[in-house]
């Protein structure tokens, strides 16, 4: 295959894959945030059992490679006779993994909120959920923004692993293109450039948002 | 299958059949990680040493760091293993995996060392220079001991992350733990045992590494605490 042909087929195939990659990453990041919040809440709860369960979950999810979690989620249900859709397994594995890391990030964020604010909110008779939504989360999100953006970048990179269970994201599409063109060097270089561009963009916009948040606090 | 004795017999059977393969996988994982981590630490250290006080070198090495931190390890491995032959670099899977993991590790360790060097007050270096201490001696006796306590926790984290990332090497057919387990799954259609064992092994290994890291950290920062 000559160079112009190769370039056009790369341009036709890979950007669509990048969109799938970004979509799945974003979905997993949001699901992971909910899981992280839940784990964090359990970890901070006075209930001994909840504290212990969350501790074990966080330790396991942080200690087991994401590829192995993915294989577990994909193959174990099939061993029990259930059909696991590969996209669901992929999002679940990514979300569980990032959730455990986000839980630790959020815990540090919550710990940095002065206790007096909570006492004041209780004294004013605000409901728990309202305190979380209107008082805690806005501050915690602002404080932990850089780490959360970092998690998103790691997530985008980890999402390349879901190509193993045949989700047609960026890397899977590149593999398919290589199978047709026999040009691994060129195709995978293009793949790497796309991943790099996506991550640099996420880092850049994360910085922008963070600066705006800081400016808002100062002003 | 519900009796405890049956379960024991079942697992004993499993280990008799596949124990050797799994042990080989564990050994390969540990071996590759040890080589790649050592090479990565050395590489990261060299990158930081070379990019100090030299703007052009720093810019070039910054590109290396950004590329290897900004792309997935799997893509890097594909480029090295499948793309390598296009420019005459045909590597065995094991070698490609080790080299790929080491290059990836180097970029992260370079960042850790950079933070370490930044933490040394400039006054210490000025004082050492004015006393006529040689640069190598400054590095060995003044900079490295002071930054040790600071760089050990992130380094241990990084080593654990790399150990987990080494599972990715299975995709380019390196016969480490994950590959051996998936091979057993494909050949014998036993799914639950190898997968659960695999997850447990990684969990155990990273917990062990984390514990060892905490011990090392306490040892290296002893001088900071008040009680001896």
Coordinates of C-alpha atoms in Angstrom, one line a residue:
Chain A
X1 CA 0.0 0.0 0.0
X2 CA 1.5 3.4 -1.0
X3 CA 1.8 6.3 1.4
X4 CA -1.2 8.5 0.3
X5 CA -3.5 5.4 0.5
X6 CA -2.2 4.5 3.9
X7 CA -2.6 8.0 5.2
X8 CA -6.2 8.2 3.9
X9 CA -7.1 4.9 5.5
X10 CA -5.6 5.9 8.7
X11 CA -7.5 9.2 8.6
X12 CA -10.7 7.3 7.9
X13 CA -10.3 4.7 10.6
X14 CA -8.5 6.0 13.6
X15 CA -10.3 9.2 14.7
X16 CA -13.6 7.3 15.0
X17 CA -11.7 4.9 17.3
X18 CA -10.4 7.8 19.4
X19 CA -14.0 9.0 19.9
X20 CA -15.0 5.6 21.2
X21 CA -11.9 5.6 23.5
X22 CA -12.8 9.0 24.8
X23 CA -16.5 8.2 25.2
X24 CA -15.7 5.0 27.2
X25 CA -13.1 6.8 29.3
X26 CA -15.5 9.6 30.2
X27 CA -18.3 7.1 31.0
X28 CA -15.9 5.1 33.2
X29 CA -14.6 8.2 34.8
X30 CA -18.1 9.3 35.9
X31 CA -19.0 5.8 37.0
X32 CA -15.7 5.6 38.8
X33 CA -16.4 8.9 40.5
X34 CA -19.6 7.5 41.9
X35 CA -17.9 4.3 43.0
X36 CA -15.1 6.4 44.5
X37 CA -17.5 8.5 46.4
X38 CA -19.3 5.4 47.7
X39 CA -16.0 3.7 48.8
X40 CA -14.8 7.0 50.4
X41 CA -18.1 7.3 52.3
X42 CA -17.9 3.7 53.5
X43 CA -14.2 4.2 54.4
X44 CA -15.0 7.2 56.6
X45 CA -18.2 5.7 58.1
X46 CA -18.1 4.9 61.9
X47 CA -19.5 1.4 61.1
X48 CA -16.6 -1.0 61.5
X49 CA -17.8 -3.5 58.9
X50 CA -18.3 -0.8 56.2
X51 CA -14.9 0.6 56.9
X52 CA -13.3 -2.8 56.6
X53 CA -15.1 -3.8 53.5
X54 CA -14.2 -0.6 51.7
X55 CA -10.6 -1.0 52.8
X56 CA -10.4 -4.5 51.3
X57 CA -12.1 -3.4 48.1
X58 CA -9.8 -0.4 47.7
X59 CA -6.7 -2.5 48.4
X60 CA -7.8 -5.3 46.0
X61 CA -8.8 -3.0 43.2
X62 CA -5.5 -1.0 43.5
X63 CA -3.5 -4.2 43.8
X64 CA -4.9 -6.2 40.9
X65 CA -3.8 -5.1 37.4
X66 CA -6.6 -3.7 35.3
X67 CA -6.1 -6.3 32.6
X68 CA -6.7 -9.1 35.2
X69 CA -9.9 -7.3 36.5
X70 CA -11.0 -7.1 32.9
X71 CA -10.4 -10.8 32.3
X72 CA -12.2 -11.6 35.6
X73 CA -15.2 -9.6 34.7
X74 CA -15.3 -10.9 31.1
X75 CA -14.7 -14.6 31.8
X76 CA -16.2 -15.3 35.2
X77 CA -19.8 -14.6 34.3
X78 CA -19.4 -16.8 31.2
X79 CA -18.2 -19.6 33.5
X80 CA -21.4 -19.2 35.4
X81 CA -23.4 -19.4 32.2
X82 CA -24.0 -15.7 31.7
X83 CA -23.2 -13.7 28.6
X84 CA -21.2 -10.6 29.5
X85 CA -21.2 -7.9 26.8
X86 CA -17.6 -6.8 26.2
X87 CA -18.4 -3.0 26.4
X88 CA -20.1 -3.5 29.8
X89 CA -17.2 -5.5 31.1
X90 CA -14.8 -2.9 29.8
X91 CA -16.6 0.1 31.4
X92 CA -17.1 -1.8 34.7
X93 CA -13.4 -2.8 34.9
X94 CA -12.2 0.7 34.1
X95 CA -14.7 2.3 36.5
X96 CA -13.8 -0.1 39.4
X97 CA -10.1 0.5 38.9
X98 CA -10.3 4.3 38.7
X99 CA -13.0 4.3 41.5
X100 CA -10.5 2.8 44.0
X101 CA -7.9 5.5 43.1
X102 CA -10.5 8.3 43.1
X103 CA -11.7 7.1 46.5
X104 CA -8.3 7.8 48.0
X105 CA -8.1 11.2 46.2
X106 CA -11.5 12.2 47.5
X107 CA -10.7 11.1 51.0
X108 CA -7.8 13.5 51.1
X109 CA -10.1 16.2 49.7
X110 CA -12.8 15.6 52.3
X111 CA -10.3 15.5 55.1
X112 CA -9.1 19.0 54.2
X113 CA -12.6 20.6 54.7
X114 CA -12.7 22.3 58.1
X115 CA -15.0 20.5 60.6
X116 CA -16.6 23.8 61.6
X117 CA -18.3 24.0 58.2
X118 CA -20.1 20.7 58.8
X119 CA -21.1 21.6 62.3
X120 CA -22.5 24.9 61.0
X121 CA -24.4 23.1 58.3
X122 CA -25.9 20.6 60.8
X123 CA -26.7 23.5 63.2
X124 CA -28.6 25.1 60.4
X125 CA -30.6 21.9 59.9
X126 CA -29.4 21.1 56.4
X127 CA -29.9 17.5 55.1
X128 CA -27.0 15.2 54.6
X129 CA -27.4 15.0 50.9
X130 CA -27.7 18.7 50.6
X131 CA -24.6 19.2 52.6
X132 CA -22.7 16.9 50.3
X133 CA -24.1 18.5 47.2
X134 CA -24.0 22.2 48.1
X135 CA -21.1 22.4 50.6
X136 CA -18.7 19.5 50.4
X137 CA -18.6 18.5 46.8
X138 CA -18.0 21.9 45.2
X139 CA -15.0 22.5 47.5
X140 CA -13.6 18.9 47.2
X141 CA -13.9 19.0 43.4
X142 CA -12.0 22.3 43.3
X143 CA -9.3 21.0 45.6
X144 CA -8.8 17.6 44.0
X145 CA -9.2 18.8 40.4
X146 CA -5.6 18.2 39.4
X147 CA -5.5 14.7 40.7
X148 CA -8.8 13.8 39.1
X149 CA -7.7 15.1 35.7
X150 CA -4.6 13.0 36.2
X151 CA -6.8 10.0 36.8
X152 CA -8.7 10.7 33.6
X153 CA -5.4 10.7 31.7
X154 CA -4.4 7.4 33.2
X155 CA -7.9 6.1 32.4
X156 CA -7.6 7.1 28.7
X157 CA -4.3 5.2 28.6
X158 CA -5.7 2.2 30.5
X159 CA -8.6 2.1 28.1
X160 CA -6.2 0.7 25.4
X161 CA -6.4 -2.6 27.3
X162 CA -10.0 -3.1 26.5
X163 CA -9.0 -3.9 22.9
X164 CA -8.1 -7.3 24.3
X165 CA -11.8 -8.2 24.8
X166 CA -12.6 -6.9 21.3
X167 CA -14.1 -3.5 22.1
X168 CA -13.4 -1.5 18.9
X169 CA -11.8 1.5 20.4
X170 CA -8.7 3.3 19.0
X171 CA -6.1 0.5 19.5
X172 CA -8.5 -2.3 18.3
X173 CA -9.1 -0.3 15.1
X174 CA -5.4 0.2 14.6
X175 CA -4.9 -3.6 15.0
X176 CA -7.6 -4.2 12.4
X177 CA -5.9 -1.6 10.1
X178 CA -2.5 -3.3 10.5
X179 CA -4.1 -6.6 9.7
X180 CA -5.2 -5.2 6.3
X181 CA -2.2 -2.9 5.5
X182 CA 0.7 -4.8 7.1
X183 CA 2.2 -1.5 8.1
X184 CA 2.4 -1.7 11.9
X185 CA 5.1 1.0 12.3
X186 CA 3.1 3.8 10.5
X187 CA -0.3 2.8 11.9
X188 CA 0.8 2.4 15.5
X189 CA 2.8 5.7 15.3
X190 CA -0.4 7.4 14.3
X191 CA -2.2 5.7 17.2
X192 CA 0.4 6.9 19.6
X193 CA 0.1 10.4 18.3
X194 CA -3.6 10.4 18.7
X195 CA -3.3 9.1 22.3
X196 CA -0.7 11.7 23.0
X197 CA -2.8 14.5 21.5
X198 CA -5.9 13.5 23.5
X199 CA -3.9 13.3 26.8
X200 CA -2.1 16.6 26.2
X201 CA -5.5 18.2 25.4
X202 CA -7.0 16.8 28.6
X203 CA -4.0 18.0 30.7
X204 CA -4.2 21.5 29.0
X205 CA -8.0 21.9 29.6
X206 CA -7.6 20.6 33.2
X207 CA -5.0 23.3 33.8
X208 CA -7.3 25.9 32.4
X209 CA -10.2 24.9 34.5
X210 CA -8.0 24.7 37.6
X211 CA -6.7 28.2 37.0
X212 CA -10.2 29.5 36.6
X213 CA -11.2 27.8 39.9
X214 CA -8.2 29.3 41.7
X215 CA -9.0 32.7 40.2
X216 CA -12.6 32.4 41.4
X217 CA -11.5 31.6 44.9
X218 CA -9.1 34.6 45.0
X219 CA -11.6 37.0 43.6
Chain B
X1 CA -17.7 -30.7 45.2
X2 CA -19.0 -29.1 48.3
X3 CA -17.0 -31.2 50.8
X4 CA -13.8 -29.4 52.0
X5 CA -11.8 -32.5 51.2
X6 CA -13.1 -32.5 47.6
X7 CA -12.0 -28.9 47.3
X8 CA -8.6 -29.7 48.5
X9 CA -8.3 -32.6 46.1
X10 CA -9.6 -30.4 43.3
X11 CA -6.9 -27.7 43.9
X12 CA -4.2 -30.3 44.4
X13 CA -5.1 -31.7 41.1
X14 CA -5.1 -28.3 39.5
X15 CA -1.6 -27.6 40.9
X16 CA -0.3 -30.9 39.9
X17 CA -1.3 -30.3 36.3
X18 CA -0.5 -26.6 36.0
X19 CA 1.7 -25.7 39.0
X20 CA 4.9 -25.8 37.0
X21 CA 3.5 -23.4 34.3
X22 CA 2.2 -21.0 36.9
X23 CA 5.5 -21.0 38.8
X24 CA 7.3 -20.3 35.6
X25 CA 4.9 -17.4 34.9
X26 CA 5.5 -16.0 38.4
X27 CA 9.3 -16.3 38.0
X28 CA 9.1 -14.5 34.6
X29 CA 7.0 -11.7 36.0
X30 CA 9.4 -11.2 38.9
X31 CA 12.5 -11.5 36.7
X32 CA 11.2 -9.1 34.0
X33 CA 10.0 -6.6 36.6
X34 CA 13.4 -6.7 38.4
X35 CA 15.3 -6.0 35.2
X36 CA 12.9 -3.4 33.8
X37 CA 12.6 -1.5 37.1
X38 CA 16.4 -1.4 37.6
X39 CA 17.0 -0.3 34.1
X40 CA 14.2 2.2 34.4
X41 CA 15.6 3.7 37.6
X42 CA 19.0 4.0 36.0
X43 CA 17.5 5.5 32.8
X44 CA 15.4 8.0 34.7
X45 CA 18.5 9.0 36.8
X46 CA 20.6 9.4 33.7
X47 CA 17.9 11.5 32.0
X48 CA 17.7 13.8 35.0
X49 CA 21.5 14.1 35.3
X50 CA 21.9 14.9 31.6
X51 CA 19.1 17.4 31.5
X52 CA 20.4 19.5 34.5
X53 CA 22.1 22.7 33.5
X54 CA 21.6 22.2 29.8
X55 CA 18.6 23.7 28.1
X56 CA 18.8 21.9 24.8
X57 CA 19.3 18.4 26.3
X58 CA 16.5 19.1 28.8
X59 CA 14.1 20.0 26.0
X60 CA 15.0 16.8 24.0
X61 CA 14.6 14.6 27.1
X62 CA 11.4 16.3 28.0
X63 CA 10.0 15.1 24.7
X64 CA 11.0 11.6 25.6
X65 CA 9.3 11.9 29.0
X66 CA 6.1 13.4 27.5
X67 CA 5.8 10.7 24.8
X68 CA 6.3 7.8 27.1
X69 CA 4.1 9.2 29.8
X70 CA 1.4 10.3 27.4
X71 CA 0.8 7.1 25.4
X72 CA -0.4 3.7 26.6
X73 CA 2.2 1.1 27.4
X74 CA 0.5 -1.3 25.1
X75 CA 0.9 1.0 22.1
X76 CA 4.6 1.4 22.9
X77 CA 5.0 -2.3 23.1
X78 CA 3.2 -2.8 19.8
X79 CA 5.4 -0.2 18.2
X80 CA 8.5 -1.9 19.5
X81 CA 7.4 -5.5 18.8
X82 CA 5.4 -5.2 15.6
X83 CA 6.8 -1.9 14.3
X84 CA 10.4 -2.6 15.1
X85 CA 11.1 -5.0 12.2
X86 CA 10.2 -2.2 9.8
X87 CA 13.5 -0.5 10.7
X88 CA 15.4 -3.7 11.3
X89 CA 14.8 -4.2 15.0
X90 CA 13.4 -7.7 15.4
X91 CA 13.3 -8.5 19.1
X92 CA 12.1 -11.6 20.9
X93 CA 8.8 -11.1 22.8
X94 CA 10.6 -11.3 26.2
X95 CA 13.3 -8.8 25.2
X96 CA 10.8 -6.4 23.6
X97 CA 8.6 -6.6 26.7
X98 CA 11.5 -5.9 29.1
X99 CA 12.9 -3.1 27.0
X100 CA 9.5 -1.5 26.5
X101 CA 8.7 -1.7 30.2
X102 CA 12.1 -0.2 31.0
X103 CA 11.7 2.7 28.6
X104 CA 8.2 3.4 30.0
X105 CA 9.5 3.2 33.6
X106 CA 12.4 5.5 32.8
X107 CA 10.1 8.4 31.9
X108 CA 8.3 8.0 35.2
X109 CA 11.4 7.7 37.3
X110 CA 12.9 10.7 35.6
X111 CA 10.0 12.8 37.0
X112 CA 10.5 11.3 40.5
X113 CA 14.2 12.2 40.4
X114 CA 13.4 15.7 39.1
X115 CA 11.2 16.3 42.1
X116 CA 14.0 14.9 44.3
X117 CA 16.7 17.2 42.9
X118 CA 14.3 20.2 43.1
X119 CA 13.9 19.6 46.9
X120 CA 17.6 20.2 47.6
X121 CA 18.0 23.9 48.8
X122 CA 20.3 25.8 46.4
X123 CA 22.4 27.0 49.3
X124 CA 23.6 23.4 50.0
X125 CA 25.0 23.2 46.5
X126 CA 26.6 26.6 46.6
X127 CA 28.2 25.8 49.9
X128 CA 29.5 22.5 48.6
X129 CA 30.8 24.1 45.4
X130 CA 32.6 26.9 47.4
X131 CA 34.2 24.2 49.6
X132 CA 35.6 22.7 46.4
X133 CA 33.8 19.4 46.7
X134 CA 33.8 17.5 43.4
X135 CA 30.4 17.3 41.6
X136 CA 30.3 13.5 41.8
X137 CA 30.9 13.7 45.6
X138 CA 28.2 16.4 45.9
X139 CA 25.8 14.1 44.2
X140 CA 26.7 11.1 46.2
X141 CA 27.2 12.6 49.7
X142 CA 24.9 15.6 49.7
X143 CA 22.1 15.4 47.2
X144 CA 21.2 11.7 47.1
X145 CA 21.1 11.1 50.8
X146 CA 18.9 14.1 51.3
X147 CA 16.4 13.3 48.6
X148 CA 16.3 9.5 49.5
X149 CA 13.4 9.9 52.0
X150 CA 11.5 12.0 49.5
X151 CA 11.8 9.8 46.4
X152 CA 11.3 6.4 48.1
X153 CA 7.5 6.6 48.6
X154 CA 6.7 7.6 44.9
X155 CA 9.3 5.1 43.7
X156 CA 7.7 2.3 45.6
X157 CA 4.3 3.3 44.2
X158 CA 5.9 3.4 40.7
X159 CA 7.4 -0.1 41.2
X160 CA 4.0 -1.5 42.2
X161 CA 2.4 0.2 39.2
X162 CA 5.0 -1.2 36.9
X163 CA 4.6 -4.7 38.4
X164 CA 0.9 -4.5 37.6
X165 CA 1.6 -3.0 34.2
X166 CA 3.8 -6.0 33.4
X167 CA 0.5 -7.9 33.0
X168 CA 0.2 -6.1 29.7
X169 CA 3.2 -7.9 28.4
X170 CA 1.1 -11.0 28.1
X171 CA -0.6 -9.4 25.1
X172 CA 2.6 -9.5 23.1
X173 CA 3.0 -13.2 24.2
X174 CA 5.6 -12.8 26.9
X175 CA 5.0 -15.9 29.0
X176 CA 4.6 -14.1 32.4
X177 CA 1.9 -14.8 35.0
X178 CA -1.1 -13.5 33.0
X179 CA -0.1 -15.2 29.8
X180 CA 0.4 -18.5 31.6
X181 CA -3.0 -18.2 33.2
X182 CA -4.8 -17.3 30.0
X183 CA -3.0 -20.2 28.3
X184 CA -4.3 -22.6 30.9
X185 CA -7.8 -21.2 30.4
X186 CA -7.6 -21.6 26.6
X187 CA -6.1 -25.1 26.7
X188 CA -8.0 -26.8 29.5
X189 CA -11.2 -24.6 29.6
X190 CA -10.7 -24.2 33.4
X191 CA -11.6 -20.6 34.0
X192 CA -12.3 -19.8 37.6
X193 CA -9.2 -21.2 39.3
X194 CA -6.4 -19.7 37.1
X195 CA -8.1 -16.3 37.1
X196 CA -8.7 -16.1 40.8
X197 CA -5.2 -17.3 41.5
X198 CA -3.8 -14.7 39.2
X199 CA -5.7 -11.9 40.8
X200 CA -4.7 -13.1 44.3
X201 CA -1.0 -13.3 43.3
X202 CA -0.9 -9.8 42.0
X203 CA -2.7 -8.5 45.1
X204 CA -0.3 -10.4 47.3
X205 CA 2.7 -9.1 45.4
X206 CA 1.6 -5.5 45.5
X207 CA 0.7 -5.6 49.1
X208 CA 4.1 -7.2 49.9
X209 CA 5.9 -4.5 47.9
X210 CA 3.8 -1.8 49.6
X211 CA 4.7 -3.1 53.0
X212 CA 8.4 -3.4 52.2
X213 CA 8.3 0.2 50.9
X214 CA 6.8 1.5 54.1
X215 CA 9.6 -0.3 56.1
X216 CA 12.2 1.3 53.9
X217 CA 10.6 4.7 54.2
X218 CA 10.6 4.5 58.0
X219 CA 14.3 3.5 57.9
X220 CA 15.3 6.3 55.5
X221 CA 13.5 9.1 57.4
X222 CA 14.6 8.0 60.9
X223 CA 16.8 11.0 61.3
X224 CA 13.7 13.3 60.9
X225 CA 11.7 11.8 63.8
X226 CA 12.5 13.0 67.4
X227 CA 12.7 9.6 69.1
X228 CA 15.7 7.5 68.2

